[in-house]
GROMACS .gro file of N, CA and C in nm:
model
  405
    1ASP      N    1  -0.120   0.867   1.430
    1ASP     CA    2  -0.068   0.733   1.415
    1ASP      C    3   0.074   0.727   1.472
    2ARG      N    4   0.101   0.620   1.540
    2ARG     CA    5   0.236   0.597   1.594
    2ARG      C    6   0.268   0.450   1.581
    3SER      N    7   0.390   0.423   1.538
    3SER     CA    8   0.433   0.283   1.532
    3SER      C    9   0.578   0.274   1.579
    4TYR      N   10   0.608   0.161   1.639
    4TYR     CA   11   0.741   0.133   1.691
    4TYR      C   12   0.776  -0.008   1.649
    5SER      N   13   0.904  -0.033   1.631
    5SER     CA   14   0.944  -0.169   1.596
    5SER      C   15   1.086  -0.196   1.646
    6VAL      N   16   1.112  -0.323   1.668
    6VAL     CA   17   1.245  -0.372   1.701
    6VAL      C   18   1.268  -0.495   1.615
    7SER      N   19   1.393  -0.517   1.578
    7SER     CA   20   1.424  -0.633   1.496
    7SER      C   21   1.564  -0.683   1.526
    8VAL      N   22   1.584  -0.810   1.497
    8VAL     CA   23   1.715  -0.873   1.504
    8VAL      C   24   1.738  -0.932   1.366
    9GLU      N   25   1.851  -0.895   1.302
    9GLU     CA   26   1.882  -0.942   1.169
    9GLU      C   27   2.023  -0.998   1.169
   10ARG      N   28   2.043  -1.110   1.100
   10ARG     CA   29   2.174  -1.172   1.098
   10ARG      C   30   2.200  -1.232   0.963
   11PRO      N   31   2.305  -1.215   0.891
   11PRO     CA   32   2.395  -1.103   0.909
   11PRO      C   33   2.332  -0.975   0.855
   12ARG      N   34   2.359  -0.868   0.920
   12ARG     CA   35   2.299  -0.739   0.883
   12ARG      C   36   2.354  -0.692   0.747
   13GLY      N   37   2.262  -0.649   0.661
   13GLY     CA   38   2.301  -0.590   0.534
   13GLY      C   39   2.326  -0.689   0.421
   14ASN      N   40   2.307  -0.818   0.442
   14ASN     CA   41   2.326  -0.916   0.335
   14ASN      C   42   2.188  -0.953   0.280
   15PRO      N   43   2.149  -0.901   0.162
   15PRO     CA   44   2.014  -0.925   0.111
   15PRO      C   45   1.991  -1.067   0.060
   16TYR      N   46   2.096  -1.147   0.040
   16TYR     CA   47   2.083  -1.278  -0.022
   16TYR      C   48   2.082  -1.393   0.077
   17ASN      N   49   2.149  -1.380   0.187
   17ASN     CA   50   2.155  -1.485   0.289
   17ASN      C   51   2.140  -1.419   0.425
   18ASN      N   52   2.019  -1.424   0.479
   18ASN     CA   53   1.996  -1.361   0.609
   18ASN      C   54   1.870  -1.418   0.673
   19TRP      N   55   1.851  -1.385   0.797
   19TRP     CA   56   1.725  -1.411   0.867
   19TRP      C   57   1.700  -1.293   0.958
   20ASP      N   58   1.573  -1.273   0.992
   20ASP     CA   59   1.540  -1.168   1.089
   20ASP      C   60   1.411  -1.203   1.162
   21VAL      N   61   1.395  -1.136   1.273
   21VAL     CA   62   1.273  -1.146   1.353
   21VAL      C   63   1.235  -1.003   1.389
   22ARG      N   64   1.108  -0.967   1.363
   22ARG     CA   65   1.061  -0.830   1.388
   22ARG      C   66   0.938  -0.830   1.478
   23TYR      N   67   0.931  -0.727   1.561
   23TYR     CA   68   0.813  -0.706   1.644
   23TYR      C   69   0.776  -0.558   1.634
   24GLY      N   70   0.649  -0.531   1.608
   24GLY     CA   71   0.604  -0.393   1.597
   24GLY      C   72   0.477  -0.372   1.676
   25TRP      N   73   0.454  -0.247   1.718
   25TRP     CA   74   0.334  -0.214   1.793
   25TRP      C   75   0.306  -0.066   1.775
   26GLY      N   76   0.185  -0.026   1.808
   26GLY     CA   77   0.149   0.114   1.799
   26GLY      C   78   0.001   0.133   1.777
   27THR      N   79  -0.033   0.247   1.718
   27THR     CA   80  -0.172   0.284   1.689
   27THR      C   81  -0.180   0.333   1.545
   28VAL      N   82  -0.275   0.278   1.469
   28VAL     CA   83  -0.298   0.320   1.331
   28VAL      C   84  -0.448   0.340   1.313
   29GLY      N   85  -0.488   0.457   1.270
   29GLY     CA   86  -0.630   0.485   1.248
   29GLY      C   87  -0.713   0.471   1.374
   30GLY      N   88  -0.654   0.501   1.489
   30GLY     CA   89  -0.725   0.491   1.615
   30GLY      C   90  -0.731   0.351   1.674
   31SER      N   91  -0.674   0.252   1.607
   31SER     CA   92  -0.674   0.114   1.657
   31SER      C   93  -0.532   0.072   1.696
   32LYS      N   94  -0.522   0.006   1.808
   32LYS     CA   95  -0.392  -0.048   1.850
   32LYS      C   96  -0.360  -0.171   1.766
   33PHE      N   97  -0.231  -0.193   1.743
   33PHE     CA   98  -0.189  -0.311   1.670
   33PHE      C   99  -0.061  -0.367   1.727
   34GLN      N  100  -0.041  -0.495   1.702
   34GLN     CA  101   0.084  -0.564   1.731
   34GLN      C  102   0.115  -0.651   1.611
   35SER      N  103   0.242  -0.665   1.579
   35SER     CA  104   0.283  -0.746   1.466
   35SER      C  105   0.412  -0.819   1.504
   36PHE      N  106   0.420  -0.944   1.463
   36PHE     CA  107   0.539  -1.024   1.491
   36PHE      C  108   0.566  -1.114   1.372
   37GLY      N  109   0.693  -1.133   1.338
   37GLY     CA  110   0.723  -1.227   1.231
   37GLY      C  111   0.869  -1.247   1.202
   38PRO      N  112   0.905  -1.373   1.174
   38PRO     CA  113   1.040  -1.405   1.126
   38PRO      C  114   1.041  -1.412   0.973
   39SER      N  115   1.158  -1.394   0.913
   39SER     CA  116   1.174  -1.412   0.770
   39SER      C  117   1.317  -1.457   0.740
   40PHE      N  118   1.336  -1.510   0.619
   40PHE     CA  119   1.470  -1.552   0.580
   40PHE      C  120   1.486  -1.536   0.430
   41ASN      N  121   1.610  -1.523   0.387
   41ASN     CA  122   1.650  -1.527   0.247
   41ASN      C  123   1.771  -1.618   0.238
   42TYR      N  124   1.773  -1.702   0.134
   42TYR     CA  125   1.882  -1.799   0.120
   42TYR      C  126   1.916  -1.813  -0.027
   43ARG      N  127   2.044  -1.802  -0.058
   43ARG     CA  128   2.092  -1.818  -0.195
   43ARG      C  129   2.190  -1.935  -0.198
   44PRO      N  130   2.138  -2.057  -0.225
   44PRO     CA  131   2.226  -2.174  -0.225
   44PRO      C  132   2.320  -2.178  -0.345
   45ARG      N  133   2.280  -2.114  -0.456
   45ARG     CA  134   2.361  -2.106  -0.577
   45ARG      C  135   2.350  -1.964  -0.631
   46PRO      N  136   2.445  -1.918  -0.710
   46PRO     CA  137   2.439  -1.780  -0.760
   46PRO      C  138   2.313  -1.747  -0.840
   47ASN      N  139   2.247  -1.846  -0.899
   47ASN     CA  140   2.130  -1.818  -0.982
   47ASN      C  141   1.998  -1.863  -0.917
   48LEU      N  142   2.001  -1.900  -0.790
   48LEU     CA  143   1.881  -1.947  -0.721
   48LEU      C  144   1.864  -1.872  -0.589
   49GLN      N  145   1.747  -1.810  -0.572
   49GLN     CA  146   1.716  -1.736  -0.448
   49GLN      C  147   1.586  -1.793  -0.390
   50ILE      N  148   1.585  -1.819  -0.260
   50ILE     CA  149   1.468  -1.870  -0.189
   50ILE      C  150   1.442  -1.779  -0.070
   51GLY      N  151   1.316  -1.752  -0.044
   51GLY     CA  152   1.282  -1.666   0.070
   51GLY      C  153   1.151  -1.710   0.133
   52GLY      N  154   1.135  -1.672   0.257
   52GLY     CA  155   1.011  -1.703   0.327
   52GLY      C  156   0.989  -1.607   0.441
   53SER      N  157   0.861  -1.589   0.476
   53SER     CA  158   0.829  -1.503   0.589
   53SER      C  159   0.697  -1.546   0.650
   54PHE      N  160   0.681  -1.512   0.776
   54PHE     CA  161   0.557  -1.535   0.849
   54PHE      C  162   0.527  -1.407   0.924
   55GLN      N  163   0.400  -1.366   0.925
   55GLN     CA  164   0.362  -1.248   1.001
   55GLN      C  165   0.232  -1.273   1.074
   56TYR      N  166   0.233  -1.238   1.200
   56TYR     CA  167   0.113  -1.240   1.283
   56TYR      C  168   0.076  -1.094   1.310
   57LEU      N  169  -0.050  -1.058   1.283
   57LEU     CA  170  -0.096  -0.921   1.303
   57LEU      C  171  -0.222  -0.923   1.388
   58ASP      N  172  -0.222  -0.842   1.492
   58ASP     CA  173  -0.340  -0.826   1.577
   58ASP      C  174  -0.381  -0.679   1.569
   59ARG      N  175  -0.480  -0.651   1.485
   59ARG     CA  176  -0.537  -0.516   1.470
   59ARG      C  177  -0.683  -0.535   1.430
   60ASP      N  178  -0.773  -0.504   1.519
   60ASP     CA  179  -0.916  -0.526   1.494
   60ASP      C  180  -0.942  -0.670   1.454
   61GLY      N  181  -0.873  -0.762   1.516
   61GLY     CA  182  -0.883  -0.905   1.484
   61GLY      C  183  -0.746  -0.960   1.451
   62LYS      N  184  -0.733  -1.090   1.465
   62LYS     CA  185  -0.603  -1.153   1.443
   62LYS      C  186  -0.594  -1.204   1.299
   63SER      N  187  -0.474  -1.194   1.242
   63SER     CA  188  -0.450  -1.237   1.105
   63SER      C  189  -0.309  -1.293   1.094
   64THR      N  190  -0.291  -1.394   1.009
   64THR     CA  191  -0.157  -1.448   0.983
   64THR      C  192  -0.134  -1.456   0.833
   65GLN      N  193  -0.008  -1.445   0.796
   65GLN     CA  194   0.029  -1.459   0.655
   65GLN      C  195   0.165  -1.527   0.645
   66THR      N  196   0.174  -1.626   0.557
   66THR     CA  197   0.298  -1.695   0.529
   66THR      C  198   0.328  -1.682   0.380
   67VAL      N  199   0.451  -1.644   0.347
   67VAL     CA  200   0.492  -1.627   0.207
   67VAL      C  201   0.619  -1.708   0.184
   68VAL      N  202   0.619  -1.789   0.078
   68VAL     CA  203   0.738  -1.863   0.035
   68VAL      C  204   0.758  -1.831  -0.112
   69SER      N  205   0.878  -1.789  -0.148
   69SER     CA  206   0.903  -1.752  -0.286
   69SER      C  207   1.039  -1.804  -0.331
   70GLY      N  208   1.051  -1.816  -0.462
   70GLY     CA  209   1.177  -1.860  -0.520
   70GLY      C  210   1.197  -1.797  -0.655
   71ASN      N  211   1.323  -1.780  -0.693
   71ASN     CA  212   1.357  -1.720  -0.822
   71ASN      C  213   1.478  -1.794  -0.877
   72TYR      N  214   1.469  -1.836  -1.003
   72TYR     CA  215   1.581  -1.903  -1.068
   72TYR      C  216   1.616  -1.827  -1.194
   73ASP      N  217   1.740  -1.780  -1.205
   73ASP     CA  218   1.789  -1.707  -1.322
   73ASP      C  219   1.855  -1.806  -1.417
   74PHE      N  220   1.798  -1.821  -1.537
   74PHE     CA  221   1.861  -1.907  -1.637
   74PHE      C  222   1.987  -1.840  -1.690
   75ASP      N  223   1.978  -1.711  -1.712
   75ASP     CA  224   2.092  -1.629  -1.754
   75ASP      C  225   2.059  -1.485  -1.716
   76GLU      N  226   2.133  -1.389  -1.767
   76GLU     CA  227   2.109  -1.250  -1.727
   76GLU      C  228   1.980  -1.191  -1.782
   77PHE      N  229   1.915  -1.260  -1.875
   77PHE     CA  230   1.794  -1.207  -1.938
   77PHE      C  231   1.667  -1.287  -1.910
   78ARG      N  232   1.678  -1.411  -1.866
   78ARG     CA  233   1.561  -1.496  -1.848
   78ARG      C  234   1.559  -1.555  -1.707
   79ALA      N  235   1.439  -1.557  -1.648
   79ALA     CA  236   1.424  -1.611  -1.513
   79ALA      C  237   1.283  -1.665  -1.495
   80VAL      N  238   1.269  -1.750  -1.397
   80VAL     CA  239   1.138  -1.801  -1.358
   80VAL      C  240   1.123  -1.775  -1.208
   81ALA      N  241   1.003  -1.739  -1.166
   81ALA     CA  242   0.977  -1.708  -1.025
   81ALA      C  243   0.846  -1.774  -0.983
   82ALA      N  244   0.837  -1.808  -0.856
   82ALA     CA  245   0.714  -1.865  -0.800
   82ALA      C  246   0.693  -1.806  -0.662
   83ARG      N  247   0.566  -1.790  -0.626
   83ARG     CA  248   0.533  -1.740  -0.492
   83ARG      C  249   0.406  -1.809  -0.443
   84PHE      N  250   0.413  -1.853  -0.317
   84PHE     CA  251   0.299  -1.911  -0.249
   84PHE      C  252   0.265  -1.821  -0.132
   85VAL      N  253   0.137  -1.786  -0.117
   85VAL     CA  254   0.093  -1.699  -0.008
   85VAL      C  255  -0.025  -1.766   0.061
   86GLN      N  256  -0.011  -1.787   0.192
   86GLN     CA  257  -0.123  -1.837   0.271
   86GLN      C  258  -0.160  -1.728   0.370
   87ARG      N  259  -0.284  -1.682   0.362
   87ARG     CA  260  -0.331  -1.577   0.452
   87ARG      C  261  -0.461  -1.622   0.516
   88ASP      N  262  -0.459  -1.634   0.647
   88ASP     CA  263  -0.577  -1.673   0.723
   88ASP      C  264  -0.643  -1.797   0.664
   89GLY      N  265  -0.563  -1.895   0.622
   89GLY     CA  266  -0.617  -2.020   0.572
   89GLY      C  267  -0.640  -2.024   0.422
   90ASP      N  268  -0.639  -1.910   0.353
   90ASP     CA  269  -0.656  -1.908   0.207
   90ASP      C  270  -0.519  -1.919   0.141
   91LEU      N  271  -0.511  -1.997   0.032
   91LEU     CA  272  -0.384  -2.018  -0.036
   91LEU      C  273  -0.390  -1.962  -0.178
   92SER      N  274  -0.287  -1.890  -0.215
   92SER     CA  275  -0.273  -1.837  -0.351
   92SER      C  276  -0.131  -1.862  -0.397
   93PHE      N  277  -0.113  -1.881  -0.526
   93PHE     CA  278   0.022  -1.897  -0.580
   93PHE      C  279   0.024  -1.856  -0.726
   94TYR      N  280   0.145  -1.827  -0.775
   94TYR     CA  281   0.163  -1.800  -0.916
   94TYR      C  282   0.302  -1.843  -0.959
   95LEU      N  283   0.316  -1.861  -1.089
   95LEU     CA  284   0.443  -1.895  -1.152
   95LEU      C  285   0.463  -1.795  -1.265
   96ALA      N  286   0.583  -1.738  -1.276
   96ALA     CA  287   0.607  -1.635  -1.377
   96ALA      C  288   0.738  -1.658  -1.449
   97PHE      N  289   0.738  -1.629  -1.579
   97PHE     CA  290   0.859  -1.631  -1.661
   97PHE      C  291   0.888  -1.488  -1.703
   98ARG      N  292   1.015  -1.446  -1.694
   98ARG     CA  293   1.055  -1.310  -1.732
   98ARG      C  294   1.162  -1.314  -1.840
   99GLN      N  295   1.142  -1.234  -1.944
   99GLN     CA  296   1.242  -1.213  -2.049
   99GLN      C  297   1.276  -1.065  -2.047
  100SER      N  298   1.404  -1.032  -2.027
  100SER     CA  299   1.444  -0.891  -2.022
  100SER      C  300   1.554  -0.866  -2.124
  101GLY      N  301   1.619  -0.751  -2.113
  101GLY     CA  302   1.719  -0.712  -2.211
  101GLY      C  303   1.648  -0.633  -2.320
  102ASN      N  304   1.699  -0.634  -2.440
  102ASN     CA  305   1.631  -0.572  -2.554
  102ASN      C  306   1.600  -0.425  -2.527
  103ALA      N  307   1.699  -0.346  -2.496
  103ALA     CA  308   1.687  -0.201  -2.474
  103ALA      C  309   1.597  -0.166  -2.355
  104GLY      N  310   1.596  -0.249  -2.253
  104GLY     CA  311   1.519  -0.220  -2.132
  104GLY      C  312   1.379  -0.276  -2.130
  105ASN      N  313   1.332  -0.335  -2.237
  105ASN     CA  314   1.199  -0.396  -2.238
  105ASN      C  315   1.199  -0.524  -2.155
  106GLU      N  316   1.089  -0.547  -2.084
  106GLU     CA  317   1.072  -0.670  -2.008
  106GLU      C  318   0.937  -0.730  -2.042
  107TYR      N  319   0.934  -0.863  -2.054
  107TYR     CA  320   0.811  -0.934  -2.085
  107TYR      C  321   0.791  -1.043  -1.981
  108PHE      N  322   0.668  -1.057  -1.935
  108PHE     CA  323   0.634  -1.155  -1.832
  108PHE      C  324   0.519  -1.242  -1.880
  109LEU      N  325   0.527  -1.371  -1.853
  109LEU     CA  326   0.416  -1.463  -1.872
  109LEU      C  327   0.386  -1.519  -1.733
  110ILE      N  328   0.266  -1.490  -1.682
  110ILE     CA  329   0.231  -1.523  -1.544
  110ILE      C  330   0.116  -1.622  -1.543
  111LEU      N  331   0.134  -1.734  -1.475
  111LEU     CA  332   0.029  -1.834  -1.458
  111LEU      C  333  -0.023  -1.821  -1.316
  112GLY      N  334  -0.151  -1.784  -1.301
  112GLY     CA  335  -0.209  -1.756  -1.170
  112GLY      C  336  -0.219  -1.605  -1.151
  113GLU      N  337  -0.298  -1.564  -1.054
  113GLU     CA  338  -0.320  -1.421  -1.028
  113GLU      C  339  -0.236  -1.378  -0.908
  114PRO      N  340  -0.132  -1.294  -0.926
  114PRO     CA  341  -0.043  -1.258  -0.816
  114PRO      C  342  -0.111  -1.187  -0.698
  115ASN      N  343  -0.221  -1.115  -0.720
  115ASN     CA  344  -0.283  -1.039  -0.612
  115ASN      C  345  -0.412  -1.099  -0.560
  116ALA      N  346  -0.445  -1.220  -0.601
  116ALA     CA  347  -0.570  -1.283  -0.557
  116ALA      C  348  -0.555  -1.341  -0.416
  117ALA      N  349  -0.663  -1.339  -0.339
  117ALA     CA  350  -0.661  -1.396  -0.204
  117ALA      C  351  -0.654  -1.548  -0.209
  118THR      N  352  -0.716  -1.609  -0.310
  118THR     CA  353  -0.707  -1.754  -0.332
  118THR      C  354  -0.665  -1.775  -0.476
  119PHE      N  355  -0.617  -1.895  -0.505
  119PHE     CA  356  -0.569  -1.922  -0.641
  119PHE      C  357  -0.681  -1.907  -0.742
  120ARG      N  358  -0.652  -1.831  -0.847
  120ARG     CA  359  -0.745  -1.815  -0.960
  120ARG      C  360  -0.669  -1.852  -1.086
  121PRO      N  361  -0.718  -1.952  -1.159
  121PRO     CA  362  -0.648  -1.987  -1.282
  121PRO      C  363  -0.654  -1.872  -1.382
  122SER      N  364  -0.539  -1.830  -1.430
  122SER     CA  365  -0.533  -1.724  -1.530
  122SER      C  366  -0.397  -1.728  -1.598
  123VAL      N  367  -0.392  -1.671  -1.716
  123VAL     CA  368  -0.268  -1.653  -1.790
  123VAL      C  369  -0.259  -1.504  -1.822
  124ILE      N  370  -0.151  -1.442  -1.779
  124ILE     CA  371  -0.132  -1.297  -1.797
  124ILE      C  372  -0.004  -1.274  -1.874
  125PHE      N  373  -0.011  -1.193  -1.977
  125PHE     CA  374   0.109  -1.147  -2.047
  125PHE      C  375   0.127  -1.000  -2.012
  126LYS      N  376   0.245  -0.964  -1.967
  126LYS     CA  377   0.272  -0.826  -1.925
  126LYS      C  378   0.397  -0.779  -1.997
  127ALA      N  379   0.391  -0.660  -2.054
  127ALA     CA  380   0.507  -0.599  -2.120
  127ALA      C  381   0.539  -0.467  -2.050
  128VAL      N  382   0.664  -0.447  -2.019
  128VAL     CA  383   0.712  -0.323  -1.959
  128VAL      C  384   0.808  -0.260  -2.059
  129VAL      N  385   0.771  -0.141  -2.107
  129VAL     CA  386   0.849  -0.073  -2.209
  129VAL      C  387   0.888   0.065  -2.158
  130PRO      N  388   1.017   0.092  -2.143
  130PRO     CA  389   1.058   0.226  -2.096
  130PRO      C  390   1.036   0.330  -2.205
  131LEU      N  391   0.989   0.445  -2.164
  131LEU     CA  392   0.969   0.557  -2.255
  131LEU      C  393   1.054   0.674  -2.209
  132GLU      N  394   1.105   0.748  -2.303
  132GLU     CA  395   1.185   0.865  -2.270
  132GLU      C  396   1.131   0.983  -2.349
  133PHE      N  397   1.101   1.091  -2.279
  133PHE     CA  398   1.053   1.213  -2.342
  133PHE      C  399   1.159   1.321  -2.324
  134ARG      N  400   1.200   1.382  -2.431
  134ARG     CA  401   1.299   1.489  -2.425
  134ARG      C  402   1.234   1.618  -2.474
  135PHE      N  403   1.262   1.724  -2.405
  135PHE     CA  404   1.209   1.855  -2.442
  135PHE      C  405   1.322   1.951  -2.470
   0.00000   0.00000   0.00000
């Protein structure tokens, strides 16, 4: 497998306000591929982040994907996030609420299925609890 890529990013190294354009090509699993896509991140306010990307992929057939996401922090412990994904004409989205703090525990309430190819109505509760083992 071999892959090559070139990109233009402005301003470089700023994760909150930037844009880039990437082009990649090579061989993966014996198949040639090409990939192209622009993306952006924008933080209009300290507690609001918006991002988007588009990718065109040509590997054993052509495919496109568009992602638009946003995150709003109510405070240092609570936030809401949304993501819309359109891939080859199929649309999926989800909305999530996050509660953190409390000794590293995080709790999420997610409406929609984050990994589904198309929107699937669902309600997911997720808890992340750090564990420490000492010997």
